[in-house]
């Protein structure tokens, strides 16, 4: 392992902005996508239930 | 012999997908955990690029997946046009947004890698431009599909677009050998021994497996929603436990 401290890890040898900008957006979108799909699933089920009640 | 056509019926596919989704989420989490550990704590600092090279652990897997998903969409397009199965179009439209996401991530991480290493966020060279076209092909597929009201016609139009657009995939892949570009050559080659440290290679492969499992999990989830949206009036949907259960 090449990190002496946590701040060194976050600094990424001066490339912190680029490395965390990449991993951050990647993580955020890959968390958001399944949440959006789960919302879509709930909406689809709700629409079916409403059409059955009518 | 397994009767594959049996699984192409949404009524059979829906519960099967429901069983597979948690398996692929678990696989994605495991591969990502090990891949990120190797990527940040085991793989050594690069001699030329310092720590900045670590973007490779998502840039290359995202780029691979963006091309692979388009090929899978083209496969489903061919199946749909040949056998007229309902599942094909549903799978294509379930995959398109995830493919678009990976194409975007490929461009985004590429820009953030290009700036410190090449001194520019973007160049109009063959590799970058063809990947941008791939991103637009995904968006085009989604827009075309959304613009046509009849789902079967939308599936057919989308299938034609996927099959025409798939020629772009080998162009992206071979762009670095066909043209003189700023982008470096292929990171992994089947014919040459790998040019990078084996820990770097392993980190990259594990992240690619994580993205692959993620894609299957999220695409199956979306395919299930599409099935409910399209087949809401059918008997099999009305008898699904998901639909019958009280909220």
Tab-separated table of C-alpha atoms in Angstrom:
chain	number	residue	atom	x	y	z
A	1	UNK	CA	0.000	0.000	0.000
A	2	UNK	CA	1.310	3.441	-0.944
A	3	UNK	CA	-0.749	5.753	1.291
A	4	UNK	CA	0.865	7.053	4.476
A	5	UNK	CA	-2.233	8.941	5.591
A	6	UNK	CA	-5.874	9.525	4.739
A	7	UNK	CA	-5.169	13.018	3.379
A	8	UNK	CA	-2.523	11.543	1.072
A	9	UNK	CA	-5.114	9.071	-0.158
A	10	UNK	CA	-7.583	11.877	-0.941
A	11	UNK	CA	-4.880	13.955	-2.622
A	12	UNK	CA	-4.109	11.094	-5.086
A	13	UNK	CA	-0.642	12.491	-5.719
A	14	UNK	CA	-2.075	15.804	-6.951
A	15	UNK	CA	-4.657	14.143	-9.211
A	16	UNK	CA	-7.404	14.155	-6.551
A	17	UNK	CA	-9.805	16.344	-8.550
A	18	UNK	CA	-9.578	14.120	-11.634
A	19	UNK	CA	-9.616	10.758	-9.860
A	20	UNK	CA	-12.449	11.603	-7.429
A	21	UNK	CA	-14.325	13.495	-10.141
A	22	UNK	CA	-14.332	10.262	-12.140
A	23	UNK	CA	-15.128	7.826	-9.333
A	24	UNK	CA	-17.628	10.194	-7.711
A	25	UNK	CA	-19.779	10.718	-10.805
A	26	UNK	CA	-19.526	7.016	-11.603
A	27	UNK	CA	-20.717	6.014	-8.122
A	28	UNK	CA	-23.483	8.649	-8.018
A	29	UNK	CA	-24.976	7.667	-11.389
A	30	UNK	CA	-24.723	3.946	-10.629
A	31	UNK	CA	-26.631	4.478	-7.375
A	32	UNK	CA	-29.199	6.783	-8.988
A	33	UNK	CA	-30.030	4.496	-11.918
A	34	UNK	CA	-31.335	1.505	-9.883
A	35	UNK	CA	-33.274	3.909	-7.619
A	36	UNK	CA	-34.958	5.450	-10.675
A	37	UNK	CA	-35.801	1.987	-12.002
A	38	UNK	CA	-37.233	0.972	-8.623
A	39	UNK	CA	-39.421	4.083	-8.706
A	40	UNK	CA	-40.563	3.157	-12.232
A	41	UNK	CA	-41.490	-0.331	-10.991
A	42	UNK	CA	-43.562	1.108	-8.144
A	43	UNK	CA	-45.317	3.477	-10.564
A	44	UNK	CA	-46.096	0.602	-12.946
A	45	UNK	CA	-47.604	-1.482	-10.123
A	46	UNK	CA	-49.607	1.486	-8.872
A	47	UNK	CA	-51.002	2.120	-12.368
A	48	UNK	CA	-52.121	-1.521	-12.676
A	49	UNK	CA	-53.804	-1.469	-9.266
A	50	UNK	CA	-55.627	1.752	-10.108
A	51	UNK	CA	-56.898	0.338	-13.389
A	52	UNK	CA	-58.164	-2.745	-11.536
A	53	UNK	CA	-60.052	-0.717	-8.942
A	54	UNK	CA	-61.975	1.196	-11.578
B	1	UNK	CA	-32.668	-29.465	-24.386
B	2	UNK	CA	-33.911	-26.255	-22.851
B	3	UNK	CA	-36.769	-24.645	-24.687
B	4	UNK	CA	-35.445	-21.079	-24.879
B	5	UNK	CA	-38.645	-19.808	-26.438
B	6	UNK	CA	-40.458	-20.682	-23.231
B	7	UNK	CA	-38.385	-18.063	-21.422
B	8	UNK	CA	-39.102	-15.485	-24.073
B	9	UNK	CA	-42.680	-15.256	-22.817
B	10	UNK	CA	-42.881	-12.318	-20.378
B	11	UNK	CA	-45.055	-14.391	-18.004
B	12	UNK	CA	-42.192	-16.898	-17.551
B	13	UNK	CA	-39.417	-14.332	-17.773
B	14	UNK	CA	-40.795	-11.969	-15.112
B	15	UNK	CA	-40.486	-14.363	-12.113
B	16	UNK	CA	-37.177	-15.762	-13.435
B	17	UNK	CA	-35.721	-12.237	-13.644
B	18	UNK	CA	-36.977	-11.599	-10.106
B	19	UNK	CA	-34.873	-14.533	-8.869
B	20	UNK	CA	-31.793	-13.475	-10.845
B	21	UNK	CA	-31.720	-9.781	-9.842
B	22	UNK	CA	-30.477	-10.266	-6.221
B	23	UNK	CA	-27.842	-12.746	-7.434
B	24	UNK	CA	-26.402	-10.218	-9.877
B	25	UNK	CA	-26.530	-7.369	-7.315
B	26	UNK	CA	-24.507	-9.541	-4.925
B	27	UNK	CA	-22.003	-10.381	-7.659
B	28	UNK	CA	-21.696	-6.697	-8.636
B	29	UNK	CA	-21.045	-5.661	-5.019
B	30	UNK	CA	-18.451	-8.404	-4.470
B	31	UNK	CA	-16.548	-7.741	-7.711
B	32	UNK	CA	-16.623	-3.975	-7.102
B	33	UNK	CA	-15.363	-4.349	-3.518
B	34	UNK	CA	-12.399	-6.510	-4.531
B	35	UNK	CA	-11.779	-4.491	-7.717
B	36	UNK	CA	-11.714	-1.158	-5.861
B	37	UNK	CA	-9.492	-2.607	-3.143
B	38	UNK	CA	-6.974	-3.767	-5.741
B	39	UNK	CA	-7.339	-0.532	-7.711
B	40	UNK	CA	-6.603	1.766	-4.778
B	41	UNK	CA	-4.516	-0.289	-2.337
B	42	UNK	CA	-2.710	-3.058	-4.220
B	43	UNK	CA	-1.967	-1.702	-7.701
B	44	UNK	CA	1.291	0.283	-7.697
B	45	UNK	CA	1.731	3.941	-8.660
B	46	UNK	CA	2.277	4.339	-12.398
B	47	UNK	CA	5.790	5.347	-13.415
B	48	UNK	CA	4.610	7.985	-15.916
B	49	UNK	CA	1.153	9.050	-14.747
B	50	UNK	CA	1.509	8.816	-10.960
B	51	UNK	CA	-1.814	8.230	-9.192
B	52	UNK	CA	-3.817	9.833	-12.026
B	53	UNK	CA	-3.832	6.578	-13.977
B	54	UNK	CA	-6.245	5.032	-11.417
B	55	UNK	CA	-9.104	6.417	-13.525
B	56	UNK	CA	-8.360	3.397	-15.733
B	57	UNK	CA	-10.230	1.148	-13.265
B	58	UNK	CA	-13.544	2.694	-14.309
B	59	UNK	CA	-12.707	4.243	-17.677
B	60	UNK	CA	-11.806	1.008	-19.456
B	61	UNK	CA	-14.625	-1.138	-17.930
B	62	UNK	CA	-17.202	1.601	-18.697
B	63	UNK	CA	-15.953	1.851	-22.292
B	64	UNK	CA	-16.037	-1.945	-22.732
B	65	UNK	CA	-19.571	-2.137	-21.349
B	66	UNK	CA	-20.775	0.726	-23.560
B	67	UNK	CA	-19.662	-1.250	-26.635
B	68	UNK	CA	-20.756	-4.651	-25.297
B	69	UNK	CA	-24.270	-3.474	-24.382
B	70	UNK	CA	-24.756	-2.096	-27.888
B	71	UNK	CA	-23.793	-5.501	-29.326
B	72	UNK	CA	-26.286	-7.209	-27.001
B	73	UNK	CA	-28.966	-4.746	-28.158
B	74	UNK	CA	-28.116	-5.583	-31.767
B	75	UNK	CA	-28.433	-9.292	-30.887
B	76	UNK	CA	-31.907	-8.724	-29.403
B	77	UNK	CA	-32.792	-6.601	-32.438
B	78	UNK	CA	-31.909	-9.494	-34.743
B	79	UNK	CA	-33.892	-11.925	-32.564
B	80	UNK	CA	-36.854	-9.550	-32.546
B	81	UNK	CA	-36.880	-9.033	-36.300
B	82	UNK	CA	-36.418	-12.760	-36.969
B	83	UNK	CA	-38.660	-14.463	-34.406
B	84	UNK	CA	-41.060	-11.611	-33.540
B	85	UNK	CA	-40.749	-12.310	-29.820
B	86	UNK	CA	-42.106	-9.645	-27.471
B	87	UNK	CA	-39.183	-10.092	-25.101
B	88	UNK	CA	-36.582	-8.877	-27.639
B	89	UNK	CA	-37.833	-5.315	-27.851
B	90	UNK	CA	-38.346	-5.184	-24.097
B	91	UNK	CA	-34.754	-6.262	-23.481
B	92	UNK	CA	-33.400	-3.752	-26.013
B	93	UNK	CA	-35.262	-0.864	-24.427
B	94	UNK	CA	-34.256	-2.102	-20.976
B	95	UNK	CA	-30.572	-2.038	-21.955
B	96	UNK	CA	-30.438	1.289	-23.822
B	97	UNK	CA	-30.393	3.694	-20.820
B	98	UNK	CA	-27.674	1.648	-19.087
B	99	UNK	CA	-25.642	1.611	-22.306
B	100	UNK	CA	-26.052	5.376	-22.571
B	101	UNK	CA	-24.876	5.726	-18.963
B	102	UNK	CA	-21.697	3.739	-19.629
B	103	UNK	CA	-20.999	5.668	-22.853
B	104	UNK	CA	-21.401	8.889	-20.861
B	105	UNK	CA	-19.122	7.591	-18.075
B	106	UNK	CA	-16.543	6.566	-20.666
B	107	UNK	CA	-16.518	10.111	-22.089
B	108	UNK	CA	-16.654	11.768	-18.658
B	109	UNK	CA	-13.812	9.786	-17.096
B	110	UNK	CA	-11.895	10.109	-20.374
B	111	UNK	CA	-12.153	13.908	-20.204
B	112	UNK	CA	-11.022	13.924	-16.569
B	113	UNK	CA	-8.108	11.690	-17.519
B	114	UNK	CA	-7.232	13.584	-20.705
B	115	UNK	CA	-7.004	16.989	-19.025
B	116	UNK	CA	-4.040	16.236	-16.716
B	117	UNK	CA	-2.288	13.812	-19.105
B	118	UNK	CA	-2.842	15.340	-22.580
B	119	UNK	CA	-3.606	18.885	-21.455
B	120	UNK	CA	-7.092	18.869	-22.982
B	121	UNK	CA	-10.568	17.659	-21.980
B	122	UNK	CA	-11.480	16.725	-25.524
B	123	UNK	CA	-10.009	16.228	-28.997
B	124	UNK	CA	-11.906	15.360	-32.170
B	125	UNK	CA	-9.902	12.233	-32.817
B	126	UNK	CA	-11.207	8.895	-34.077
B	127	UNK	CA	-11.528	7.079	-30.740
B	128	UNK	CA	-13.230	9.900	-28.866
B	129	UNK	CA	-15.508	10.896	-31.733
B	130	UNK	CA	-16.702	7.346	-32.415
B	131	UNK	CA	-17.465	6.860	-28.694
B	132	UNK	CA	-19.446	10.126	-28.761
B	133	UNK	CA	-21.391	8.761	-31.753
B	134	UNK	CA	-22.131	5.622	-29.723
B	135	UNK	CA	-23.538	7.808	-26.929
B	136	UNK	CA	-25.760	9.581	-29.490
B	137	UNK	CA	-26.867	6.215	-30.923
B	138	UNK	CA	-28.140	5.196	-27.482
B	139	UNK	CA	-29.936	8.524	-27.057
B	140	UNK	CA	-31.286	8.208	-30.606
B	141	UNK	CA	-32.628	4.723	-29.868
B	142	UNK	CA	-34.388	5.967	-26.729
B	143	UNK	CA	-35.837	9.030	-28.482
B	144	UNK	CA	-37.018	6.988	-31.468
B	145	UNK	CA	-38.591	4.361	-29.213
B	146	UNK	CA	-40.340	7.010	-27.134
B	147	UNK	CA	-41.635	8.838	-30.218
B	148	UNK	CA	-43.610	5.860	-31.581
B	149	UNK	CA	-46.824	5.082	-29.679
B	150	UNK	CA	-47.316	1.466	-30.759
B	151	UNK	CA	-44.708	-0.565	-28.784
B	152	UNK	CA	-44.339	-3.270	-31.461
B	153	UNK	CA	-43.643	-0.667	-34.166
B	154	UNK	CA	-41.295	1.179	-31.789
B	155	UNK	CA	-39.438	-2.116	-31.203
B	156	UNK	CA	-39.044	-2.714	-34.941
B	157	UNK	CA	-37.821	0.823	-35.635
B	158	UNK	CA	-35.412	0.591	-32.686
B	159	UNK	CA	-34.191	-2.806	-33.881
B	160	UNK	CA	-33.318	-1.399	-37.316
B	161	UNK	CA	-31.444	1.494	-35.690
B	162	UNK	CA	-29.481	-0.893	-33.413
B	163	UNK	CA	-28.513	-3.111	-36.334
B	164	UNK	CA	-27.391	-0.178	-38.488
B	165	UNK	CA	-25.553	1.474	-35.595
B	166	UNK	CA	-23.642	-1.652	-34.571
B	167	UNK	CA	-21.076	-1.023	-37.354
B	168	UNK	CA	-19.823	1.799	-35.137
B	169	UNK	CA	-18.651	-0.664	-32.462
B	170	UNK	CA	-15.712	-2.182	-34.411
B	171	UNK	CA	-14.883	1.357	-35.592
B	172	UNK	CA	-14.475	2.437	-31.942
B	173	UNK	CA	-12.528	-0.676	-31.045
B	174	UNK	CA	-10.063	-0.536	-33.946
B	175	UNK	CA	-9.914	3.276	-34.195
B	176	UNK	CA	-6.637	3.362	-32.293
B	177	UNK	CA	-4.968	1.079	-34.848
B	178	UNK	CA	-6.666	2.420	-37.989
B	179	UNK	CA	-5.982	6.097	-37.347
B	180	UNK	CA	-3.266	8.116	-35.741
B	181	UNK	CA	-4.875	9.233	-32.514
B	182	UNK	CA	-3.965	10.851	-29.233
B	183	UNK	CA	-5.656	7.970	-27.420
B	184	UNK	CA	-3.374	5.160	-26.363
B	185	UNK	CA	-3.681	1.683	-27.891
B	186	UNK	CA	-5.778	-1.164	-26.511
B	187	UNK	CA	-5.085	-1.776	-22.814
B	188	UNK	CA	-5.686	-5.489	-23.083
B	189	UNK	CA	-4.900	-7.590	-26.120
B	190	UNK	CA	-5.565	-11.279	-26.683
B	191	UNK	CA	-2.547	-11.710	-28.919
B	192	UNK	CA	0.114	-9.799	-27.002
B	193	UNK	CA	1.146	-10.285	-23.419
B	194	UNK	CA	-0.275	-7.514	-21.223
B	195	UNK	CA	1.800	-4.342	-21.134
B	196	UNK	CA	0.725	-3.388	-17.610
B	197	UNK	CA	1.372	-4.715	-14.111
B	198	UNK	CA	-0.739	-7.787	-13.433
B	199	UNK	CA	-2.358	-6.201	-10.359
B	200	UNK	CA	-3.559	-3.315	-12.570
B	201	UNK	CA	-4.951	-5.816	-15.042
B	202	UNK	CA	-6.749	-7.746	-12.312
B	203	UNK	CA	-8.255	-4.599	-10.833
B	204	UNK	CA	-9.539	-3.602	-14.257
B	205	UNK	CA	-10.982	-7.049	-15.037
B	206	UNK	CA	-12.754	-7.237	-11.670
B	207	UNK	CA	-14.279	-3.792	-12.200
B	208	UNK	CA	-15.387	-4.896	-15.672
B	209	UNK	CA	-17.080	-7.947	-14.082
B	210	UNK	CA	-18.727	-5.661	-11.502
B	211	UNK	CA	-20.098	-3.406	-14.281
B	212	UNK	CA	-21.246	-6.476	-16.206
B	213	UNK	CA	-23.177	-7.850	-13.209
B	214	UNK	CA	-24.566	-4.354	-12.528
B	215	UNK	CA	-25.796	-4.111	-16.127
B	216	UNK	CA	-27.606	-7.446	-15.930
B	217	UNK	CA	-29.209	-6.575	-12.576
B	218	UNK	CA	-30.418	-3.115	-13.593
B	219	UNK	CA	-31.509	-4.179	-17.090
B	220	UNK	CA	-33.549	-7.082	-15.664
B	221	UNK	CA	-35.187	-4.677	-13.203
B	222	UNK	CA	-36.062	-2.281	-16.027
B	223	UNK	CA	-37.292	-5.136	-18.245
B	224	UNK	CA	-39.710	-6.142	-15.468
B	225	UNK	CA	-41.080	-2.589	-15.271
B	226	UNK	CA	-41.491	-2.475	-19.048
B	227	UNK	CA	-43.398	-5.782	-18.923
B	228	UNK	CA	-45.798	-4.395	-16.327
B	229	UNK	CA	-46.271	-1.172	-18.300
B	230	UNK	CA	-46.959	-2.950	-21.558
B	231	UNK	CA	-48.908	-5.962	-20.344
B	232	UNK	CA	-50.835	-4.410	-17.465
B	233	UNK	CA	-54.160	-5.673	-18.817
B	234	UNK	CA	-53.167	-9.319	-19.163
B	235	UNK	CA	-54.156	-12.121	-16.811
B	236	UNK	CA	-50.604	-13.134	-15.866
B	237	UNK	CA	-49.843	-9.589	-14.657
B	238	UNK	CA	-53.071	-9.444	-12.598
B	239	UNK	CA	-52.079	-12.646	-10.807
B	240	UNK	CA	-48.508	-11.578	-10.003
B	241	UNK	CA	-47.747	-11.531	-6.264
B	242	UNK	CA	-46.068	-8.105	-6.780
B	243	UNK	CA	-49.337	-6.651	-8.037
B	244	UNK	CA	-51.719	-8.458	-5.663
B	245	UNK	CA	-49.827	-7.719	-2.432
B	246	UNK	CA	-51.258	-4.932	-0.313
B	247	UNK	CA	-49.118	-1.822	-0.057
